[in-house]
Short mmCIF file of C-alpha atoms and ligand atoms in Angstrom, two decimals:
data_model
loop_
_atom_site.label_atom_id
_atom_site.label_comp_id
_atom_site.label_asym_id
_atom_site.label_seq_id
_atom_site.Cartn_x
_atom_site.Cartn_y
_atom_site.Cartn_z
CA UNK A 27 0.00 0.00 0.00
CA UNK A 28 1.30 3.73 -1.16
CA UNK A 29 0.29 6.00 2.27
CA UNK A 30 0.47 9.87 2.24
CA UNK A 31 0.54 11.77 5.22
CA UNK A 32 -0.30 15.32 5.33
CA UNK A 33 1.59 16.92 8.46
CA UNK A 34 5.20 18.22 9.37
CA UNK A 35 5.14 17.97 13.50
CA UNK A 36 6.87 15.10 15.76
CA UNK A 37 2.94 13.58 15.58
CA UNK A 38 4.03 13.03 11.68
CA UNK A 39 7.45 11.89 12.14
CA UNK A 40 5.93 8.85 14.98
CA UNK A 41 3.34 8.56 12.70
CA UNK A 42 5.65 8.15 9.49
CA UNK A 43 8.43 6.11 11.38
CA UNK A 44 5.41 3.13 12.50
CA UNK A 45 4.03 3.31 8.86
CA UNK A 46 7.78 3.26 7.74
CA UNK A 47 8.35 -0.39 9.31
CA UNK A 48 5.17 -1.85 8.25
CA UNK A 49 5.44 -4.21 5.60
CA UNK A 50 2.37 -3.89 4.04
CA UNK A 51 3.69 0.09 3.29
CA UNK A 52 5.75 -0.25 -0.21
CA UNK A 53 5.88 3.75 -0.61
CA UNK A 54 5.54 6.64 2.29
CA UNK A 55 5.03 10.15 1.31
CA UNK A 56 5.01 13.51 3.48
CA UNK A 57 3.64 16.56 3.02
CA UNK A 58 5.08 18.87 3.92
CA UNK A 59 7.02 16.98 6.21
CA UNK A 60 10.40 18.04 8.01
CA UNK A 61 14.41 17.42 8.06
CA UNK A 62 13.50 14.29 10.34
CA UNK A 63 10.73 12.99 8.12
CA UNK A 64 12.79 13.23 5.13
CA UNK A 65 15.11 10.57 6.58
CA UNK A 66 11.74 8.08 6.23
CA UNK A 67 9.43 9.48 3.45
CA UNK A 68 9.39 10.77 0.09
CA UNK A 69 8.84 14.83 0.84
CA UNK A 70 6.29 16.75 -1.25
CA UNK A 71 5.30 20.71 -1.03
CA UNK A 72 1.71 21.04 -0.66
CA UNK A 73 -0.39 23.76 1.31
CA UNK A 74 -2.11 21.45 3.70
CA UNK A 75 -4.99 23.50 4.32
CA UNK A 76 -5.64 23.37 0.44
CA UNK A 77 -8.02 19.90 0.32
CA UNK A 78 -7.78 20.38 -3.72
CA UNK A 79 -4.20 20.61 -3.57
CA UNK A 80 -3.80 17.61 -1.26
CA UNK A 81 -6.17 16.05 -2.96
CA UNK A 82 -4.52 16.41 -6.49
CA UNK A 83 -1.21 15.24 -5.35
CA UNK A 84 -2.71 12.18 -3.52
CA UNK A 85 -3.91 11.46 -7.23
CA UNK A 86 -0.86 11.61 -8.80
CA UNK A 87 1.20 9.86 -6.04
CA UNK A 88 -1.08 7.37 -6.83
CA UNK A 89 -1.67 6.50 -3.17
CA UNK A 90 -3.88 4.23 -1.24
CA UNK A 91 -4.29 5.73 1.75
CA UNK A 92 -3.95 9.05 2.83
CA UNK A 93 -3.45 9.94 6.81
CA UNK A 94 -4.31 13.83 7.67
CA UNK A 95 -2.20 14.41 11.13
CA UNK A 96 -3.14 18.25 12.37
CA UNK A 97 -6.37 19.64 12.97
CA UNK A 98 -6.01 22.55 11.00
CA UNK A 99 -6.76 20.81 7.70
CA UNK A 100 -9.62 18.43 8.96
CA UNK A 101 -11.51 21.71 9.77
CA UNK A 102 -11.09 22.88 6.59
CA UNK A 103 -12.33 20.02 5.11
CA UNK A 104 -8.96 18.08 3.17
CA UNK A 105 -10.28 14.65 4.44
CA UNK A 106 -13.50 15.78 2.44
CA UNK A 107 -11.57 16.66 -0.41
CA UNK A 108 -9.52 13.36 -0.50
CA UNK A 109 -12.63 11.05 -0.24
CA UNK A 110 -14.00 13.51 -2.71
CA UNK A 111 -11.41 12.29 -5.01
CA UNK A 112 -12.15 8.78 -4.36
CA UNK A 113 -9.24 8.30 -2.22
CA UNK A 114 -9.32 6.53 1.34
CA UNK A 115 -8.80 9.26 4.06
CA UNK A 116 -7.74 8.49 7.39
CA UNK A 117 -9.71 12.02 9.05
CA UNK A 118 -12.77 12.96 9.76
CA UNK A 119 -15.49 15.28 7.44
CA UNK A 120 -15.19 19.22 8.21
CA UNK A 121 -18.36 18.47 9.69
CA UNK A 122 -16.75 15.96 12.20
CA UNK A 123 -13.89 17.52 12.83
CA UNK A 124 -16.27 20.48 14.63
CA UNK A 125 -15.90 18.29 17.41
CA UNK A 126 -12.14 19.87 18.27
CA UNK A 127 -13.36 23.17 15.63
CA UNK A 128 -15.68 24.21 17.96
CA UNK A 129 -15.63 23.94 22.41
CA UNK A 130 -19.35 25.11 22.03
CA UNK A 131 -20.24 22.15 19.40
CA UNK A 132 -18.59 19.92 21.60
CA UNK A 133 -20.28 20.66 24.56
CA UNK A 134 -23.38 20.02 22.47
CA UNK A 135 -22.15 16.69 21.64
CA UNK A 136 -21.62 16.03 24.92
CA UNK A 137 -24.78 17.24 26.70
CA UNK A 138 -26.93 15.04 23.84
CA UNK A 139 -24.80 12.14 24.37
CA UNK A 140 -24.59 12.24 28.46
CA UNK A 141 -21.15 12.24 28.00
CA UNK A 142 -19.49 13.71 31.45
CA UNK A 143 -17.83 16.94 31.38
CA UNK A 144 -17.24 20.25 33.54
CA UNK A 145 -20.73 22.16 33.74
CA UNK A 146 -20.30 25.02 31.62
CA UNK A 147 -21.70 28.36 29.52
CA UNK A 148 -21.52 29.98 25.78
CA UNK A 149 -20.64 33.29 25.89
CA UNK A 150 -20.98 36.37 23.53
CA UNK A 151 -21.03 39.24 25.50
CA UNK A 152 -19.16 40.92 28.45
CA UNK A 153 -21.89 40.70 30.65
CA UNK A 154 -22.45 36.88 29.90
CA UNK A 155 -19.33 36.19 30.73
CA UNK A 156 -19.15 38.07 33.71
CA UNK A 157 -22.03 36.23 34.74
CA UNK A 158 -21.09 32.78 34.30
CA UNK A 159 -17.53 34.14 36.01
CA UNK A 160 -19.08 34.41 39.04
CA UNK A 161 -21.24 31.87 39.15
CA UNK A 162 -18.44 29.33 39.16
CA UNK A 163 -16.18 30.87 40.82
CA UNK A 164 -12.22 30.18 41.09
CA UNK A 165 -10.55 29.08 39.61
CA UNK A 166 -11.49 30.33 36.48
CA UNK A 167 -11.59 28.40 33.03
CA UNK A 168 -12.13 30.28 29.94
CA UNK A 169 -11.86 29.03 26.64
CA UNK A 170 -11.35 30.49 22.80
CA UNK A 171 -14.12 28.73 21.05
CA UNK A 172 -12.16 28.40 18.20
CA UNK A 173 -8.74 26.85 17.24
CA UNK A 174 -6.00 27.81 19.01
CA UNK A 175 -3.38 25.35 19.00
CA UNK A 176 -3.49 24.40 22.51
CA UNK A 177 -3.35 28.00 23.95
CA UNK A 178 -7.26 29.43 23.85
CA UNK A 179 -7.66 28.07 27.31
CA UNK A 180 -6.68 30.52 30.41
CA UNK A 181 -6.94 28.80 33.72
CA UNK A 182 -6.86 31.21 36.06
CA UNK A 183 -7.62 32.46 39.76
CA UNK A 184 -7.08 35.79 38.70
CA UNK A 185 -10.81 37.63 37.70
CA UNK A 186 -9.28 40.14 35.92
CA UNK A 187 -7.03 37.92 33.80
CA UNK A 188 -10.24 35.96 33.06
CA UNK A 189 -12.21 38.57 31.87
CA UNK A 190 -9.13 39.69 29.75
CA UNK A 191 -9.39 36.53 27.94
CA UNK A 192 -13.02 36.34 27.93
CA UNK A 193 -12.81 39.83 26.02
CA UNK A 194 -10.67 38.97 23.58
CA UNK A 195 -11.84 35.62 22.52
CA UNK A 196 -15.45 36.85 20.07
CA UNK A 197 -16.82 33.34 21.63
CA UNK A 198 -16.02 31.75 24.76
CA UNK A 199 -16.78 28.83 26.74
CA UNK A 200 -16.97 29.56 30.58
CA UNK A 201 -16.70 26.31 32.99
CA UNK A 202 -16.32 24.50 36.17
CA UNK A 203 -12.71 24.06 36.94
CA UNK A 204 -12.00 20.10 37.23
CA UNK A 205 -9.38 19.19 39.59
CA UNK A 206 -7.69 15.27 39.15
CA UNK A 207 -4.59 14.35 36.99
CA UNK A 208 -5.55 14.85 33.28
CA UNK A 209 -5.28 11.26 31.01
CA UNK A 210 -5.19 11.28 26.95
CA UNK A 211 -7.14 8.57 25.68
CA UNK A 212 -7.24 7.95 21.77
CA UNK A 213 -9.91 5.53 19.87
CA UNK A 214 -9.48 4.95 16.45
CA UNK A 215 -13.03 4.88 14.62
CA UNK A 216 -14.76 4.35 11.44
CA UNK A 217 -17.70 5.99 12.78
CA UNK A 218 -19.17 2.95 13.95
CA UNK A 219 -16.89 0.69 15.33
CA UNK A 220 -14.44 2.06 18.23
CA UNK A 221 -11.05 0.76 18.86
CA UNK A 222 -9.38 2.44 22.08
CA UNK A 223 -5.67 2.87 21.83
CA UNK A 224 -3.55 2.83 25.36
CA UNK A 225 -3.79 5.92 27.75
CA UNK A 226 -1.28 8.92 27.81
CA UNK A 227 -0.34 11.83 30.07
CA UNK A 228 1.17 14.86 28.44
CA UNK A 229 2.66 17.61 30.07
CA UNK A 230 0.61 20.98 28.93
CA UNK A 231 2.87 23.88 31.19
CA UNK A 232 5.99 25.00 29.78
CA UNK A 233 7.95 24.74 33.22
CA UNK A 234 8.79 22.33 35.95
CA UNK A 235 5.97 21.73 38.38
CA UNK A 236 3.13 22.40 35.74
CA UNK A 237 4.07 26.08 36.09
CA UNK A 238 4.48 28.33 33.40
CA UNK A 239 1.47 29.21 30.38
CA UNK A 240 -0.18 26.29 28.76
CA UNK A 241 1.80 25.22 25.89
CA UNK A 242 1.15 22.50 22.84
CA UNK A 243 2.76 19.78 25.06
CA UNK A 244 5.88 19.84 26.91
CA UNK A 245 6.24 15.57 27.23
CA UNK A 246 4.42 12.44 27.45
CA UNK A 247 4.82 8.98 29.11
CA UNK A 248 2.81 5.84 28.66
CA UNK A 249 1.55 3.64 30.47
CA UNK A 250 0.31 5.17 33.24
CA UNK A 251 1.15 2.75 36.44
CA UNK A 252 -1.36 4.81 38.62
CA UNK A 253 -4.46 4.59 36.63
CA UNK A 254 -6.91 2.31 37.13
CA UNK A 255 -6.74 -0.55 34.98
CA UNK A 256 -10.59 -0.35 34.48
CA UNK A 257 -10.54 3.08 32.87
CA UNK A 258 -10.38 2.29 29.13
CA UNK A 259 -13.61 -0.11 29.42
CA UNK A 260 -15.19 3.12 31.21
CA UNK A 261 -14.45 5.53 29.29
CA UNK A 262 -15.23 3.50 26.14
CA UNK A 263 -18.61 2.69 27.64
CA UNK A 264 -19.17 6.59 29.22
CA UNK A 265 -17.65 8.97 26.58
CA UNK A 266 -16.30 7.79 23.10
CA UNK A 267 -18.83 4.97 22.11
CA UNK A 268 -21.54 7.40 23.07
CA UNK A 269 -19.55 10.53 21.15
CA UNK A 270 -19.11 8.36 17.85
CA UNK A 271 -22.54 7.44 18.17
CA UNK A 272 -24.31 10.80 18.80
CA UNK A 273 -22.28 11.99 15.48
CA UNK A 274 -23.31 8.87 13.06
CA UNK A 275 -26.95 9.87 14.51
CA UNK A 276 -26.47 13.22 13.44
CA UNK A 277 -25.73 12.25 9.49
CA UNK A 278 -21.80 13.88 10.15
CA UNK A 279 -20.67 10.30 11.01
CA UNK A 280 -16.85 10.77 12.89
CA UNK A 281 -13.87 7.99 11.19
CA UNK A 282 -10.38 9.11 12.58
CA UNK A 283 -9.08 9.37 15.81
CA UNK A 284 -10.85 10.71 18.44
CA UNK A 285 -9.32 12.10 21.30
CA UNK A 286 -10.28 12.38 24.48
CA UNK A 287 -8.78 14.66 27.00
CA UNK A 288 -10.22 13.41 30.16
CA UNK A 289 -9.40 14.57 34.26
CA UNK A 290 -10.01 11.83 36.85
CA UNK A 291 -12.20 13.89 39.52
CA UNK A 292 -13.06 13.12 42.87
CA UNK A 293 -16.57 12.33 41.39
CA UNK A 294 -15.54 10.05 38.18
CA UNK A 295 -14.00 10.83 34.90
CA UNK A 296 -14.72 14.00 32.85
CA UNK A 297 -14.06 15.47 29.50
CA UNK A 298 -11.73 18.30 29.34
CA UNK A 299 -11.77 18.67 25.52
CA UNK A 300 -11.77 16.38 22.17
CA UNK A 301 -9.26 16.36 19.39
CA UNK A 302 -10.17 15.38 16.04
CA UNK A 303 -6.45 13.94 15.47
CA UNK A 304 -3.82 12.63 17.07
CA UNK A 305 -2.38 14.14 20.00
CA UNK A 306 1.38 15.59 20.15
CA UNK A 307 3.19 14.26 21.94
CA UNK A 308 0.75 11.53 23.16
CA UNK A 309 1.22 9.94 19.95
CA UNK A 310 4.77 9.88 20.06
CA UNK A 311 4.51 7.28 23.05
CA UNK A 312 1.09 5.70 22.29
CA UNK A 313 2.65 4.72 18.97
CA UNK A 314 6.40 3.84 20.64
CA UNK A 315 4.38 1.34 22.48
CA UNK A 316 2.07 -0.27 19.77
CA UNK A 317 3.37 -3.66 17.96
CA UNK A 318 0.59 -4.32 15.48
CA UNK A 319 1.10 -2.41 12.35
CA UNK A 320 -0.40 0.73 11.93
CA UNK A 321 -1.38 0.72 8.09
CA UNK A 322 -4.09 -1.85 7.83
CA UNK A 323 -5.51 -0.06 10.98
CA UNK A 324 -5.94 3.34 9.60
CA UNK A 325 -7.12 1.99 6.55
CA UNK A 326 -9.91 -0.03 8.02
CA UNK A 327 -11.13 3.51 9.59
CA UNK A 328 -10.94 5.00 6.49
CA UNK A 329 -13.00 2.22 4.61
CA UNK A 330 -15.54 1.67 7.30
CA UNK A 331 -14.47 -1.91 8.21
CA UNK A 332 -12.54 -1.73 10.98
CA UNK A 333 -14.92 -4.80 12.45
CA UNK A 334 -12.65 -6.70 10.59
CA UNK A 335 -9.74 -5.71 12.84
CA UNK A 336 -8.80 -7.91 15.54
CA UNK A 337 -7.70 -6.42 19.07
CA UNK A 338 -4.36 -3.76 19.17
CA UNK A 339 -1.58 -5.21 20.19
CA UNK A 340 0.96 -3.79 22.55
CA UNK A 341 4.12 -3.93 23.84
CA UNK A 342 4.96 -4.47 27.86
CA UNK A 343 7.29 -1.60 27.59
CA UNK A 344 7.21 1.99 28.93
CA UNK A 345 7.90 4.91 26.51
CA UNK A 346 8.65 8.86 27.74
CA UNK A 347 8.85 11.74 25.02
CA UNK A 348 10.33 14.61 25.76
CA UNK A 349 10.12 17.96 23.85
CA UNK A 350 12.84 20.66 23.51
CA UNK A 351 11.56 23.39 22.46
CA UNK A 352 12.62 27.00 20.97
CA UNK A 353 13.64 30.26 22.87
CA UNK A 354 10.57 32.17 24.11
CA UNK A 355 8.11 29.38 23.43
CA UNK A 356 4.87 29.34 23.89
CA UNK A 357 5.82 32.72 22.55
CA UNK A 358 6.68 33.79 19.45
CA UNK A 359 10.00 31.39 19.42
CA UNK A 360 13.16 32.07 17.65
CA UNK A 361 14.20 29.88 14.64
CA UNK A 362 16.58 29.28 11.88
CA UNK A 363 18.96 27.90 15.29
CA UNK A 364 21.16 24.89 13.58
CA UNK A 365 20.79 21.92 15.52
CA UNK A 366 23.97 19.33 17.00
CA UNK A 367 24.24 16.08 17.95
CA UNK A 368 21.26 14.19 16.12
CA UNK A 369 24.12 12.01 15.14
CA UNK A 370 25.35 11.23 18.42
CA UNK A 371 21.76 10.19 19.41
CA UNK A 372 21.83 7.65 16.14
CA UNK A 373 24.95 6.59 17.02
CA UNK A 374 24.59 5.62 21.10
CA UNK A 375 20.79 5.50 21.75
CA UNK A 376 19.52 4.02 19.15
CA UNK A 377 16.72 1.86 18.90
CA UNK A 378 16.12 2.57 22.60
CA UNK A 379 15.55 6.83 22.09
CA UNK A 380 15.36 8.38 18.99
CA UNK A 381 14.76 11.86 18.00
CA UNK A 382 11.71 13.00 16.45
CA UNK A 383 11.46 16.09 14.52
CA UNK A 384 8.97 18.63 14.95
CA UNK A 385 9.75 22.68 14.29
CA UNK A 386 13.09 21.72 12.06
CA UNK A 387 14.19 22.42 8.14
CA UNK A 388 17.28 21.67 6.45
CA UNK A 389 19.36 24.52 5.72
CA UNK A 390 22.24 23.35 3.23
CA UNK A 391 23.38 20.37 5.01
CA UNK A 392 22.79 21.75 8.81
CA UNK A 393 19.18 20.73 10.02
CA UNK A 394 18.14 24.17 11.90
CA UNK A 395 15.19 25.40 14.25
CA UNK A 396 11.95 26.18 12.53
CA UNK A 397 9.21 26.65 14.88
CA UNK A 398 8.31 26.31 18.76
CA UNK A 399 8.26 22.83 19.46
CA UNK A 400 11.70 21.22 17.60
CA UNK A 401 12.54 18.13 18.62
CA UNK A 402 10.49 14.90 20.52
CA UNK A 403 12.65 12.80 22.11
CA UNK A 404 11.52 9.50 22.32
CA UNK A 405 12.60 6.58 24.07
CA UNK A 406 11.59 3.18 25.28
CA UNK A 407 12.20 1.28 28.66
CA UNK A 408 11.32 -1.86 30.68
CA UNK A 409 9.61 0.84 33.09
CA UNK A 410 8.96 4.13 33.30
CA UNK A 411 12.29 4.72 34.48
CA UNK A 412 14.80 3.07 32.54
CA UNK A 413 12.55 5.03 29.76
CA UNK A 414 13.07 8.27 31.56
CA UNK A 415 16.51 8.08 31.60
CA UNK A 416 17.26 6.66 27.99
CA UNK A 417 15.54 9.81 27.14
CA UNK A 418 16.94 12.42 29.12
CA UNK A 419 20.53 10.80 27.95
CA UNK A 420 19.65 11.29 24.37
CA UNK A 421 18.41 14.93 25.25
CA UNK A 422 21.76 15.92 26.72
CA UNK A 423 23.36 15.17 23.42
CA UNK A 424 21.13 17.74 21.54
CA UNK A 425 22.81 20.89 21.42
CA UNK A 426 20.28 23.61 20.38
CA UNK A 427 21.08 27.82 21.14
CA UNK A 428 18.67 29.00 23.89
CA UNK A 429 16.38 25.80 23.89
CA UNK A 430 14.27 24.43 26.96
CA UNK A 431 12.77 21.36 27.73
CA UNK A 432 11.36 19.73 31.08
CA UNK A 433 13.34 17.60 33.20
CA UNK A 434 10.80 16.19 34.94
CA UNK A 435 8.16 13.99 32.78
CA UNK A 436 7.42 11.17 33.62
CA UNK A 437 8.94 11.30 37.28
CA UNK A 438 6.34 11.38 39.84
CA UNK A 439 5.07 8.39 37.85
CA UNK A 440 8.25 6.29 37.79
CA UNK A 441 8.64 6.99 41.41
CA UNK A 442 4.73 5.80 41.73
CA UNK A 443 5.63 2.80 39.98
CA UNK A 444 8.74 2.01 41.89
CA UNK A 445 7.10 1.84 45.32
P1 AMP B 27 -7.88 22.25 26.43
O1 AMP B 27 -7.32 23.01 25.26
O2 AMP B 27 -9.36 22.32 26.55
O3 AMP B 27 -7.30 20.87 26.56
O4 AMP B 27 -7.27 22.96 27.72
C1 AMP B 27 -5.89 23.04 27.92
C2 AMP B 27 -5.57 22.70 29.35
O5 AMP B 27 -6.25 23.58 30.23
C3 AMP B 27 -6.03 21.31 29.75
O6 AMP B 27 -5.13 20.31 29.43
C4 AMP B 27 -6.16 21.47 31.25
O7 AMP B 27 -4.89 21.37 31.87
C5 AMP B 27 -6.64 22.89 31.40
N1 AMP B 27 -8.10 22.87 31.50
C6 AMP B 27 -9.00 22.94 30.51
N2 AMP B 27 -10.27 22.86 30.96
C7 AMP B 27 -10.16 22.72 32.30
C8 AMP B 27 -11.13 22.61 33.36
N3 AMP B 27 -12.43 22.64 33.15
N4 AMP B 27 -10.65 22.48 34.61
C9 AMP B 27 -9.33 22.47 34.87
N5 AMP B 27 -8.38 22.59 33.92
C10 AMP B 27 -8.79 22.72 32.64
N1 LIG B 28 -1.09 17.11 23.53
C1 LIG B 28 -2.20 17.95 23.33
C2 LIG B 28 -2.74 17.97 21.99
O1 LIG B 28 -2.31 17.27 21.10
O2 LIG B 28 -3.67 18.72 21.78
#
């Protein structure tokens, strides 16, 4: 099978290195891809918001399958465009893909489906949101309704930082803070048929401690030794069976992944948000972990048979990812930095951590910065922390100007583990 996958982030690269050693892939193409990608698939320019585009050079790749990783063009419709094309799309419709487009269309989801999730209100005007402000109280949650790439959300116990946000997001979604450790759990679906995928935790503050502003994702571990074992058969039963089939009822059917971004409350599990795609880094680990081959997978989603598929397979190893990221991220980071020791890693870490590439480009024959998260460094353990430290010892061989990462993912739950 010829695959395409439209993407450039470390999601890609995990996504393109597990496609890359299964057999049943005899060609891998990325658009647009990175310097790390380019090491396992054919690279192609394409605008990936442009579903015509994508869709034309799908066509004359000649592929069978074609895998959309960021939101950004599900919501503008590219998995539409592919199918349009006659072309099987791992993705979800524009319609769908509302489900991560819009907090308030979620929400609607939700409430239809009696899926769990914080108590919350639409806003549109100052005075609404002021409102449902104080009837919650603090802390305060206040999200973009839009897009937002993991920063429209302000947590807050700060009123007049909330009602900052509140102003300057057109549409907002006001709600009951949830306190509990936060879980990523991701079902592959052909709108019918669900097929959970192992659980996650990612690291969302830029800093130590979960301090520091919400970021895209700082790190991720898998499994998670403190979770309750029952919690995938619950959460399939209480929030993505019912979510995939509240959207078939609706006529805008959801095949993809769906995401669920869950806290584990003093009064059960709850839904933070849903993704329409994989989540990075989640994926990075969810997919270090995974030993049946991805391809037939995504293309049972995409055809509508994935009945057909027998039970995911997994491995008993742990896996930690851990990003380094640009100066200034989450704000407007520097780039064009070049980038040392990628080799090294190759060289003395290899197959146990590798290094995925997110924000990078090759300039000449120097791979260089070229966004805010740059690098995912993965590796793979007989616990949590043999995986921890396999990672961080790849990490200290990157040399990047003014770059910052975490240093502690996935250590309160190796030291869980270990007792
Ligand atoms: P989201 O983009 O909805 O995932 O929000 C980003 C982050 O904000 C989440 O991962 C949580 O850490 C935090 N967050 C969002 N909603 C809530 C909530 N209702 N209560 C507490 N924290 C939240
Ligand atoms: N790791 C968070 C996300 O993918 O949205």
């Amino acid at each position: 099978m010829k695959v395409l996958v439209i993407g450039g982030g470390a999601r890609e690269h995990a996504l393109c290195r597990s496609l890359s050693l299964d057999p049943d892939v005899t060609a891998l193409h990325c658009a647009p891809g990175n310097a790390g990608i380019a090491q396992v698939a054919e690279m192609h320019e394409v605008d990936a918001l442009d579903g015509t585009a994508v869709a034309a050079l799908a066509t004359r790749l000649g592929v069978g399958l074609v895998v959309v990783g960021p939101e950004a063009p599900l919501v503008a419709g590219v998995a539409d465009a592919v199918r349009g094309a006659g072309i099987p799309c791992f993705g979800p419709s524009k319609e769908a893909a509302q489900l991560e487009g819009s907090k308030a269309f979620a929400k609607d989801v939700m409430a239809a489906a009696g899926v769990p999730t914080a108590r919350s209100y639409v806003c549109t005007t100052e005075a609404e949101a002021e409102e449902a402000l104080d009837a919650f109280g603090p802390p305060y949650v206040v999200k973009d309704d839009g897009l937002a790439a993991g920063k429209g959300v302000v947590v807050t116990d700060d009123l007049a930082a909330a009602k900052a946000h509140a102003l300057a997001c057109e549409r907002v979604v006001i709600e009951e803070f949830l306190d509990g450790p936060e879980v990523s759990l991701f079902a592959i679906t052909d709108g019918e048929t669900v097929l959970p995928l192992t659980p996650a935790q990612d690291f969302k503050r830029a800093l130590d401690g979960d301090e520091g502003p919400n970021t895209g994702g700082m790190g991720a571990y898998s499994p998670l030794p403190w979770a309750d074992p029952k919690l995938v058969d619950e959460v399939m039963t209480t929030v993505l069976q019912p979510t995939v089939d509240e959207l078939r009822r609706r006529g805008t059917p959801f095949s993809g992944l769906l995401y669920a971004g869950l806290a584990i409350t003093s009064r059960g599990v709850r839904v933070i948000e849903f993704n329409a795609r994989f989540g990075d880094p989640e994926t990075q680990v969810v997919l270090a972990r995974l030993r049946t081959p991805l391809a037939s997978v995504l293309l049972n989603a995409a055809q509508g048979t994935l009945d057909t598929e027998p039970p995911l397979r997994w491995r008993d190893e742990a896996a930690v990812t851990v990003v380094i990221a640009s100066h200034n991220y989450p704000g407007t980071p520097r780039t064009g930095d070049p980038i040392e020791g990628l080799d090294e890693v190759a060289e003395q870490d290899a197959p146990d951590a590798y290094v995925l590439h997110a924000g990078t480009r090759m300039d000449g024959d120097a791979v260089v910065s070229a966004g805010g998260r740059v690098l995912s460094v993965t590796a793979t353990g007989q616990d949590l922390a043999q995986a921890r430290e396999r990672a961080y010892a790849a990490v200290a061989r990157v040399r990047l100007d003014g770059s910052q990462h975490r240093t502690d993912i996935a250590a309160a739950a190796a030291e869980a583990a270990a007792r």
